[in-house]
Tab-separated table of C-alpha atoms and ligand atoms in Angstrom:
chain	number	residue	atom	x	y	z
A	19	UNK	CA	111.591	144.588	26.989
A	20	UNK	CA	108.311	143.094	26.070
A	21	UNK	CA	105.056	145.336	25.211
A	22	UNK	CA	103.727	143.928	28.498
A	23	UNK	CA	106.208	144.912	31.211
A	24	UNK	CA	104.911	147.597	33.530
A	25	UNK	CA	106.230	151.104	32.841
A	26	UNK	CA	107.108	151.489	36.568
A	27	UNK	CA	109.861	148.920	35.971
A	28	UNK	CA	111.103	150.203	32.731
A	29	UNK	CA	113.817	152.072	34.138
A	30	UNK	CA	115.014	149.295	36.602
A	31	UNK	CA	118.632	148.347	37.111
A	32	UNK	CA	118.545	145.229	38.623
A	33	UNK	CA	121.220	144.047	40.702
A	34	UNK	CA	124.095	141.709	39.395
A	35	UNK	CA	124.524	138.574	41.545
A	36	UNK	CA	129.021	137.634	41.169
A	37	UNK	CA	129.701	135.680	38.172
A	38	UNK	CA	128.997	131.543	38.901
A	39	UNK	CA	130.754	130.288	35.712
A	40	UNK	CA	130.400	127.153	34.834
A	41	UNK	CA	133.152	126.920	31.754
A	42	UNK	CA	136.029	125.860	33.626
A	43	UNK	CA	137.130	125.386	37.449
A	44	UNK	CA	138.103	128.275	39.318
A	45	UNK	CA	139.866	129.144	42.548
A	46	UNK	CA	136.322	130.738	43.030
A	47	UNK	CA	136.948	133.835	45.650
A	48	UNK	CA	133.978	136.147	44.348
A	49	UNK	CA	131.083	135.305	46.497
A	50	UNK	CA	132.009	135.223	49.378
A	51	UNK	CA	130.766	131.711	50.034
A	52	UNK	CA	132.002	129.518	52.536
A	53	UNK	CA	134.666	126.834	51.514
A	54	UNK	CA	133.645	124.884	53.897
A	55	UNK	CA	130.745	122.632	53.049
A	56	UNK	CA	127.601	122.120	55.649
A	57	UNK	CA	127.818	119.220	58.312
A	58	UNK	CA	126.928	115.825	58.133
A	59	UNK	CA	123.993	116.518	60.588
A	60	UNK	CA	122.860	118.909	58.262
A	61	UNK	CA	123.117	116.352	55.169
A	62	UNK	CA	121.185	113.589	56.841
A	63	UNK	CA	118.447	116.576	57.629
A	64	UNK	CA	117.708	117.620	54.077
A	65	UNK	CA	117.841	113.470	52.965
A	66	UNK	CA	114.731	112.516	56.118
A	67	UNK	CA	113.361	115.879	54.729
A	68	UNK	CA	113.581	114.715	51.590
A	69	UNK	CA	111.403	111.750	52.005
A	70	UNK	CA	108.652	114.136	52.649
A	71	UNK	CA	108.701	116.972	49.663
A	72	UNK	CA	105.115	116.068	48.349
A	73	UNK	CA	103.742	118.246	51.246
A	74	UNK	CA	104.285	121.632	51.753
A	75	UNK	CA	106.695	122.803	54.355
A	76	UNK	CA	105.422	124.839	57.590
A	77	UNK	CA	104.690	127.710	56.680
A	78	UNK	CA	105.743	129.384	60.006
A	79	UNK	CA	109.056	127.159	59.906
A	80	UNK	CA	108.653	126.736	63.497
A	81	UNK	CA	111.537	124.151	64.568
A	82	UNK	CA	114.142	126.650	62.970
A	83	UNK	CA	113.026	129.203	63.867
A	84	UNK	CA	112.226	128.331	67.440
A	85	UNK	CA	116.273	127.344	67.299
A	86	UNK	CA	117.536	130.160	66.181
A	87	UNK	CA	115.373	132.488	68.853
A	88	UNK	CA	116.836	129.920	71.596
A	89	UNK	CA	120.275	130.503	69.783
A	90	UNK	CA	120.344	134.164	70.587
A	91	UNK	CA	118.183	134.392	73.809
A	92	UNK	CA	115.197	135.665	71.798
A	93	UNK	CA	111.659	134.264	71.613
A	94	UNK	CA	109.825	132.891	68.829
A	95	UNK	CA	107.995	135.944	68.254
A	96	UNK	CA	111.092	137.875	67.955
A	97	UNK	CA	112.852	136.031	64.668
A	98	UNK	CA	111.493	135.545	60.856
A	99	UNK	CA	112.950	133.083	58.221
A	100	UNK	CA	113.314	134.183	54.852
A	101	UNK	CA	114.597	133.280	51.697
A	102	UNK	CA	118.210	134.611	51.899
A	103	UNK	CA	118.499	137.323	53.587
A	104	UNK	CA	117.680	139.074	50.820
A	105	UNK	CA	114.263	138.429	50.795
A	106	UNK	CA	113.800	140.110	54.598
A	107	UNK	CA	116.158	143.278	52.704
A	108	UNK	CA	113.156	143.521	50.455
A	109	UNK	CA	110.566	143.221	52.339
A	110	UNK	CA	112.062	145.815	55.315
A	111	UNK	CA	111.947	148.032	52.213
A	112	UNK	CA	108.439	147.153	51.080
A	113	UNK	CA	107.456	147.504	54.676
A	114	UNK	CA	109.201	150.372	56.801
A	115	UNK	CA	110.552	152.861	54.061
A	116	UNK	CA	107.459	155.164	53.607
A	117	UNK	CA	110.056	158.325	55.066
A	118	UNK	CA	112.663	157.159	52.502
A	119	UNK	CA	115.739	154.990	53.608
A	120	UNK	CA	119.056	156.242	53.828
A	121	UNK	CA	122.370	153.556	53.336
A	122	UNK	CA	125.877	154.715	52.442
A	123	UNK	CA	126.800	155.659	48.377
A	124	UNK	CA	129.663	152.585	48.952
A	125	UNK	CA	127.634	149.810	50.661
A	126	UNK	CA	125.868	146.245	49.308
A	127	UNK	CA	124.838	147.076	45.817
A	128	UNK	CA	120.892	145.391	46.424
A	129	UNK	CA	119.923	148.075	49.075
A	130	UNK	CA	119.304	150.760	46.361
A	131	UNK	CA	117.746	147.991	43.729
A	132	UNK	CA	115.365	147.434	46.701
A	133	UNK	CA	114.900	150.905	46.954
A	134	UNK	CA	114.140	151.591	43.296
A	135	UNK	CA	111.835	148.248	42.787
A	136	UNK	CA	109.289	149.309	45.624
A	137	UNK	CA	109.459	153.490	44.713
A	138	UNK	CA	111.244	154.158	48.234
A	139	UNK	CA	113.521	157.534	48.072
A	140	UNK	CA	116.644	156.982	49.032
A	141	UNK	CA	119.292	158.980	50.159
A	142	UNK	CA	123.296	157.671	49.621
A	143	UNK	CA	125.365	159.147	52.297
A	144	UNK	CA	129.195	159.568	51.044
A	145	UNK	CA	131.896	157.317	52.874
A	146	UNK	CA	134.706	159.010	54.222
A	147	UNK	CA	138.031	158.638	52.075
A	148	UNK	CA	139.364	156.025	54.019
A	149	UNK	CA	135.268	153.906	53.457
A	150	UNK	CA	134.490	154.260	57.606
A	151	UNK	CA	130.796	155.757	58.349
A	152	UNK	CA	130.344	159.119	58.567
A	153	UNK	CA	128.187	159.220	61.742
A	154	UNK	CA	126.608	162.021	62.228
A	155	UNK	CA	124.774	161.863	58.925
A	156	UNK	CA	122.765	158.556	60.106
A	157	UNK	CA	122.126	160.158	63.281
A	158	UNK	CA	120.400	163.298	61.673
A	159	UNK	CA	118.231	161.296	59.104
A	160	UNK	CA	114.592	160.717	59.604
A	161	UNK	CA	114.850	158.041	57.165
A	162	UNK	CA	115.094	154.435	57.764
A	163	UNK	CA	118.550	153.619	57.922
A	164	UNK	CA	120.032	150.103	56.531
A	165	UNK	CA	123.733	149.492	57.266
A	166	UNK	CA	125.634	146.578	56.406
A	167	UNK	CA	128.055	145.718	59.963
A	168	UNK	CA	130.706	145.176	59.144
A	169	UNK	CA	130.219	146.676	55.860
A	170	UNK	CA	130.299	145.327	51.884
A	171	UNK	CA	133.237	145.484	50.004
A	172	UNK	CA	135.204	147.008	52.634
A	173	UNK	CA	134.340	144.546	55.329
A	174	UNK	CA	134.844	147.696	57.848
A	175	UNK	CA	132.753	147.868	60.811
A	176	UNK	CA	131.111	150.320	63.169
A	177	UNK	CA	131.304	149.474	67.126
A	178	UNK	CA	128.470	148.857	68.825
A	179	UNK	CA	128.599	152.181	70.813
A	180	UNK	CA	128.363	153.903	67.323
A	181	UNK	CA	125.013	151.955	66.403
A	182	UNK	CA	123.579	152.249	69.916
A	183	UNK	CA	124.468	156.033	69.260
A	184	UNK	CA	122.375	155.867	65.732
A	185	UNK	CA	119.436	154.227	67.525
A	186	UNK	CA	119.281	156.780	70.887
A	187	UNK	CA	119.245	159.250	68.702
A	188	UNK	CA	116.216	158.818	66.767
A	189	UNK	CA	113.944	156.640	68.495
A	190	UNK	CA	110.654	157.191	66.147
A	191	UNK	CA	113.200	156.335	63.350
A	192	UNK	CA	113.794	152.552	62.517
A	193	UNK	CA	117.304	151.250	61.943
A	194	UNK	CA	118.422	148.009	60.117
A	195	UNK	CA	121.635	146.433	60.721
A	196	UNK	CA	122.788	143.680	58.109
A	197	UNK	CA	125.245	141.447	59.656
A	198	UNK	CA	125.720	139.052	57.017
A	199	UNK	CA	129.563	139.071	57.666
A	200	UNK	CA	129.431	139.613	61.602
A	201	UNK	CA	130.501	135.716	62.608
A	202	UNK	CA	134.155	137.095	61.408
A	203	UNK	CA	135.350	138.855	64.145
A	204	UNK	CA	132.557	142.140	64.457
A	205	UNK	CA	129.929	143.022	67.211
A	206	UNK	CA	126.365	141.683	66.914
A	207	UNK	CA	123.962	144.070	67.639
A	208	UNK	CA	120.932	141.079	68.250
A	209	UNK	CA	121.331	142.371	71.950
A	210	UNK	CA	120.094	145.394	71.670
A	211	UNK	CA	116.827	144.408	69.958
A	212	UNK	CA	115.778	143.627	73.485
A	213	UNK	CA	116.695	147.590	74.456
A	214	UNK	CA	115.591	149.197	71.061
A	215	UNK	CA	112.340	148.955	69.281
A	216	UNK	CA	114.060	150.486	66.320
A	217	UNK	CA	116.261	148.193	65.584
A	218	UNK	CA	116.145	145.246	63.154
A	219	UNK	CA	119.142	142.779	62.778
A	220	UNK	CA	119.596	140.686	59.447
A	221	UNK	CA	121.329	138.085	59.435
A	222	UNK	CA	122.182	134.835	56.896
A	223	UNK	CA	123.113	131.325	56.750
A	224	UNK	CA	124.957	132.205	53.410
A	225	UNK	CA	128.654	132.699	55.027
A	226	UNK	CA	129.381	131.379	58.463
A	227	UNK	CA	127.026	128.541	57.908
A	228	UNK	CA	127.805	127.412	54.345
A	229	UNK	CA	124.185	127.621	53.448
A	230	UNK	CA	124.903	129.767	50.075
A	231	UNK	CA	122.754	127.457	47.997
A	232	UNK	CA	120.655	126.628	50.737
A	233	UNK	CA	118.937	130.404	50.435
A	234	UNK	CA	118.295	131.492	54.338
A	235	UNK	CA	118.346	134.590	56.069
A	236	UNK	CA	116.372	135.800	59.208
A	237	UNK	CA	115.302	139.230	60.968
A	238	UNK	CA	115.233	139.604	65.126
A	239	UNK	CA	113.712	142.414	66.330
A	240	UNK	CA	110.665	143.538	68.581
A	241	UNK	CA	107.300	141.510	68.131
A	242	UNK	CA	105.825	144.498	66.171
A	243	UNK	CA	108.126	144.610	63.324
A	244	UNK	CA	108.444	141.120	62.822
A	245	UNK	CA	104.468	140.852	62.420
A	246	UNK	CA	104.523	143.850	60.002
A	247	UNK	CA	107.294	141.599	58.303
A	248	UNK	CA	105.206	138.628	58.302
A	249	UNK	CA	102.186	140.641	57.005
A	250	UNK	CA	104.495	141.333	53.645
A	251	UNK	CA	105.377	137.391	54.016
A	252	UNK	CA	101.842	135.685	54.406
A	253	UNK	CA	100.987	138.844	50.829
A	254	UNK	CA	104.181	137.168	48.853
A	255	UNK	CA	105.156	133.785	49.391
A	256	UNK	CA	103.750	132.201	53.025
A	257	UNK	CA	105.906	128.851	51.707
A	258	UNK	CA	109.088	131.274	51.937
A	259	UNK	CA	111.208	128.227	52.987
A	260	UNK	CA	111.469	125.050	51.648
A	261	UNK	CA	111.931	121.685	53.790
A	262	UNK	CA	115.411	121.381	52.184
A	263	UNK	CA	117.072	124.411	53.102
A	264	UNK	CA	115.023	124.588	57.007
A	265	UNK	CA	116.787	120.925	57.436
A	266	UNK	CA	119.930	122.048	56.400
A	267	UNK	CA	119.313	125.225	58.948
A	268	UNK	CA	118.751	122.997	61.472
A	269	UNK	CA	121.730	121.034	61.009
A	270	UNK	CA	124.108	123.797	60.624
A	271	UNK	CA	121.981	125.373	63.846
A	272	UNK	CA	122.985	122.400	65.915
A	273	UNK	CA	126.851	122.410	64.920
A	274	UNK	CA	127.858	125.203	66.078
A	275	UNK	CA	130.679	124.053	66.892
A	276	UNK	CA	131.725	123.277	63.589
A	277	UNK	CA	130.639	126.426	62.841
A	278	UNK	CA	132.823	128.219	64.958
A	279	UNK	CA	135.661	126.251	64.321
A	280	UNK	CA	135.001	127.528	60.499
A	281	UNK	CA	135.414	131.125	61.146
A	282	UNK	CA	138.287	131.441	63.100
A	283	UNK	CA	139.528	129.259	60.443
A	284	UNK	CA	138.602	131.851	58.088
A	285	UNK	CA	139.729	134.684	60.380
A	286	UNK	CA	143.256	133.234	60.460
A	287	UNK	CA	143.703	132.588	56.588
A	288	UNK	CA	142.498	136.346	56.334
A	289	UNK	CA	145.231	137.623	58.880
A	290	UNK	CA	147.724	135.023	57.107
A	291	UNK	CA	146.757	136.341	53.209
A	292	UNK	CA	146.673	140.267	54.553
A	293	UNK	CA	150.281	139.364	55.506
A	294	UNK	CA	151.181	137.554	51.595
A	295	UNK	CA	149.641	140.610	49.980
A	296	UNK	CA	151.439	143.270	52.019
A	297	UNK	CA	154.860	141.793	50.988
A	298	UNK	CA	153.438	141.955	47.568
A	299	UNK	CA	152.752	146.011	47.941
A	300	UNK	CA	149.164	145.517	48.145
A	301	UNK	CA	147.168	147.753	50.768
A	302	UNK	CA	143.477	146.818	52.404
A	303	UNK	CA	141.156	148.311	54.003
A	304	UNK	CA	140.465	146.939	58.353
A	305	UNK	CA	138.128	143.899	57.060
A	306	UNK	CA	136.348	142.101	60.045
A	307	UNK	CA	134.334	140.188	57.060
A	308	UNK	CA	135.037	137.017	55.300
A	309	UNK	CA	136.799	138.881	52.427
A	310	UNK	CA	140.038	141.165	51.316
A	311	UNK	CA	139.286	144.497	49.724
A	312	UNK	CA	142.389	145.089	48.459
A	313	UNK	CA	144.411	147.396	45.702
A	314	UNK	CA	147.885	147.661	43.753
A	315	UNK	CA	149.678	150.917	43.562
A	316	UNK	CA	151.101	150.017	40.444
A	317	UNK	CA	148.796	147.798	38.841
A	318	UNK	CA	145.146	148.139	38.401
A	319	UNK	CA	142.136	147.065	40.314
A	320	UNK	CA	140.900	145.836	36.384
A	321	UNK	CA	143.912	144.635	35.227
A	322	UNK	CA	144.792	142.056	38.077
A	323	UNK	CA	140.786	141.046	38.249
A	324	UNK	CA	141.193	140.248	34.256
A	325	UNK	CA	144.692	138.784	34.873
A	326	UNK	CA	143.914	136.749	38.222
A	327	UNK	CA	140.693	135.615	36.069
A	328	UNK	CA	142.638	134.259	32.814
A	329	UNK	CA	144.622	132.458	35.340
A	330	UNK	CA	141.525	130.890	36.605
A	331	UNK	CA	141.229	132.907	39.727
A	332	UNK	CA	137.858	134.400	39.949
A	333	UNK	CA	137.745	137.678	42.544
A	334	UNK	CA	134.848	140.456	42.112
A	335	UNK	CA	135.915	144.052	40.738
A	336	UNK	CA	133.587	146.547	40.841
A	337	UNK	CA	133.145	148.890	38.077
A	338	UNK	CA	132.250	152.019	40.361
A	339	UNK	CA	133.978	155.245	40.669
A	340	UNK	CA	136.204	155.152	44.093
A	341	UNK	CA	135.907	151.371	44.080
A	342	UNK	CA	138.256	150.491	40.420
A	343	UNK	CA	141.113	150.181	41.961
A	344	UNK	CA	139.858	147.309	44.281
A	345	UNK	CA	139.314	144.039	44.342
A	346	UNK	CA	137.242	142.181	46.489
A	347	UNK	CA	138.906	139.038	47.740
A	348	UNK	CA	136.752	135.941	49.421
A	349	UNK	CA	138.782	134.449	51.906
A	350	UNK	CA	138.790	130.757	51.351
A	351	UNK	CA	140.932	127.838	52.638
A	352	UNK	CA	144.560	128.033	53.006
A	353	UNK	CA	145.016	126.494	49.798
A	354	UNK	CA	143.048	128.701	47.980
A	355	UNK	CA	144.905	131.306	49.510
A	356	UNK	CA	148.045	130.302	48.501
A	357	UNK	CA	147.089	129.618	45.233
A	358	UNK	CA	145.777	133.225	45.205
A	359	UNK	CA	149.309	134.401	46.307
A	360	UNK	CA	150.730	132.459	43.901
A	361	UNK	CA	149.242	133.586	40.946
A	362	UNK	CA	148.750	137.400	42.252
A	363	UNK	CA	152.915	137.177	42.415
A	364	UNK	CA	153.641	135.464	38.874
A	365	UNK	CA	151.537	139.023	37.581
A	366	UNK	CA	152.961	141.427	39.160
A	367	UNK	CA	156.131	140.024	38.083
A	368	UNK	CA	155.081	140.549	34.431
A	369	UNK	CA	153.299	143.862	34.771
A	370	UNK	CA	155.951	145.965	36.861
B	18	PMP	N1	123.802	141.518	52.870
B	18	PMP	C1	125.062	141.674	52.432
B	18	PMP	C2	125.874	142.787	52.991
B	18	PMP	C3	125.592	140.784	51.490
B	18	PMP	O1	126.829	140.948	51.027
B	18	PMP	C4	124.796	139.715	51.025
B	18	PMP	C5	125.349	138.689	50.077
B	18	PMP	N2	125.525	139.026	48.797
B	18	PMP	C6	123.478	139.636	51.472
B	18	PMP	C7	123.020	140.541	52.416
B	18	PMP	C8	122.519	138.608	50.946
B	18	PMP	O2	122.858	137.324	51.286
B	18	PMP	P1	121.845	136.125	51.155
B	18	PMP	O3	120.666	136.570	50.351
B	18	PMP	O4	122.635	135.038	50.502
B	18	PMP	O5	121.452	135.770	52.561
C-alpha cells in the first residue's frame, strides 16, 4: 500500500474475478462464460463501429438501449446500460443503500465488496442447509435487498410468487433482483417492474449473450430509479459504453434466435452432465443457471479442483466455510462436458 491511498480503503478486500490463465489451454469451465461465441451480425456491428472510434460513443446509448426496452415491453426511460452488470451493482449500492442492504451470507461474492467500498452496512442473511432463501428474513428487513435469481454458486432460484411476496411486503423498501443467470430456465421478474416501484432487475449480456468480454449489463425499473441511477452515471463515467461493445449488443439483441437456441443448448448439456456426475457419486444442488455446483462424498471439493486443474480442467472452488466441498462447474458445450466427465472419472479412479 502506498503512503497515498486513502485510509477509508485500507481495510478493503477486493473481490477476486475466476482465474483467466493464460499459461496453457484449458477446458475453461470457471466463468461461467458462454462457449458459444457472438453472431455474425454482431461481428459486422463492432467492424462499421469500428470505422468510427475517434468520436465518442452516445453517451445515452440510445439504439441499444431503445432495443432492449422494446425487447421486454419497457420504454426507454425504464432501462440503463452499464458497464457489466457490475457497474449498475455498484452504483444501486452507491445510490439506494443509505438503510443498509441486506443479501444472503452464500450469494455473488461482489455484493458485499460493493457494500464495503461505498461504507453501506450490510447485513448477510444465513442460507438454509440445503442453500434455498430463507424468506421471511428478506421480508422483515428495512434494508435494501439484492438477490441474485437464480442464485450464485448454487444456481437455485426463488419463484416469482416468493419475490412478488418480498416486494408486497415492504413497499417503502427497494428490492434488487440480479438475473444474470435467468435465460437458463428461471422466472424473470422484468414484469413486475411495471407493478412495483421497488423493484430493480439486473441483468447482463455476459452469459446468454456471449458478451463476457464485451462488458454489458443493464437495470429496468420505474423512471425514478433509473434517473437516480443515471445521476451516479452522468458523476462517474457518462461514456459508460463504448461503440464496440453497444454494436456487439445490438447484434446479439437482434439474434435472438441464436440466442435462444444457445441456452437450451446449454440447458440440455446441464441435464446431460447432472446425469454423468450422478453415476460418478457426485450430488448438486437444483441449478436453473448456466453452471453445476457440485460435491464428492469421498473426495474433496479442493482436491478434485487441484486435480481437474493439473489435468487442464479449470472449474472455480471456493475457499469459504460451507462452500469447500463444492465446485462450481460452467456448463459448456457437449464436448467440454465430456471431456469434464472424462477426466473427473480417471480421478476418482485414483483417489478412492
Ligand atoms: N451477478 C452475478 C450473480 C454474477 O455471477 C456475475 C458474474 N460474475 C455478475 C453479476 C456480473 O457480471 P458482468 O459484470 O459480467 O455483467
Amino acid at each position: 500500500m502506498s503512503k497515498f491511498f486513502n485510509s477509508k480503503y485500507a481495510k478493503l478486500t477486493p473481490y477476486t474475478p475466476g482465474e483467466q490463465p493464460q499459461d496453457m489451454q484449458y477446458t475453461k469451465l470457471n466463468t461461467n462464460e458462454s462457449p458459444f461465441p457472438v453472431s455474425a451480425k454482431a461481428v459486422k456491428y463492432v467492424s462499421e463501429a469500428a470505422e468510427k472510434l475517434q468520436l465518442y460513443p452516445d453517451p445515452e446509448c440510445r439504439q441499444l438501449t431503445q432495443k432492449i426496452a422494446d425487447y421486454y415491453g419497457v420504454g426507454f426511460e425504464n432501462v440503463l446500460l452499464t458497464n457489466g452488470s457490475d457497474e449498475i451493482l455498484n452504483f444501486a449500492f452507491m445510490a439506494f443503500c443509505e438503510k443498509g442492504a441486506a443479501f444472503p451470507d452464500i450469494t455473488y461474492g461482489f455484493y458485499s465488496v460493493f457494500a464495503e467500498l461505498n461504507g453501506v452496512e450490510y447485513t448477510e442473511f444465513p442460507l438454509n442447509d440445503d442453500f434455498t432463501v430463507k424468506l421471511d428474513d428478506y421480508i422483515n428487513t428495512d434494508k435494501t435487498v439484492f438477490i441474485a435469481n437464480p442464485n450464485a454458486p448454487t444456481g437455485i432460484a426463488l419463484k416469482l410468487e416468493e419475490i412478488e411476496k418480498i416486494l408486497r411486503s415492504k413497499p417503502n423498501r427497494l428490492v434488487i433482483v440480479d438475473e444474470a443467470y435467468v435465460d437458463f430456465g428461471a422466472d424473470s421478474a422484468v414484469n413486475l417492474t411495471k407493478k412495483y416501484d421497488n423493484l430493480l432487475v439486473i441483468h447482463t449480456f455476459s452469459k446468454s449473450r456471449s458478451l463476457a468480454g464485451g462488458r454489458l449489463g443493464y437495470g429496468i425499473g420505474n423512471k425514478d430509479l433509473i434517473c437516480d441511477l443515471n445521476t451516479i452515471k452522468y458523476s462517474t463515467n457518462p461514456y459508460n459504453i463504448n461503440r464496440l461493445s453497444a454494436a456487439a449488443g445490438l447484434g446479439m439483441i437482434e439474434d435472438d434466435e441464436y440466442v435462444r437456441e444457445n441456452c437450451q443448448k446449454i440447458i440440455d448439456n446441464r441435464t446431460y452432465t447432472e446425469k454423468k456426475l450422478a453415476e460418478l457419486g457426485f450430488t448438486f444442488t437444483n441449478s436453473l443457471a448456466n453452471f453445476i455446483f457440485a460435491k464428492h462424498p469421498l473426495v474433496s471439493g479442493k482436491e478434485i479442483y487441484l486435480e481437474l486443474k493439473k489435468r487442464g480442467v479449470l472449474v472455480r472452488h471456493f475457499d469459504k466455510e460451507r462452500l469447500t466441498e463444492y465446485n462450481r462447474i460452467t456448463v459448456g458445450t457437449k464436448e467440454q462436458m465430456d471431456i469434464l466427465v472424462k477426466t473427473l472419472k480417471e480421478i476418482l479412479e485414483e483417489k478412492i
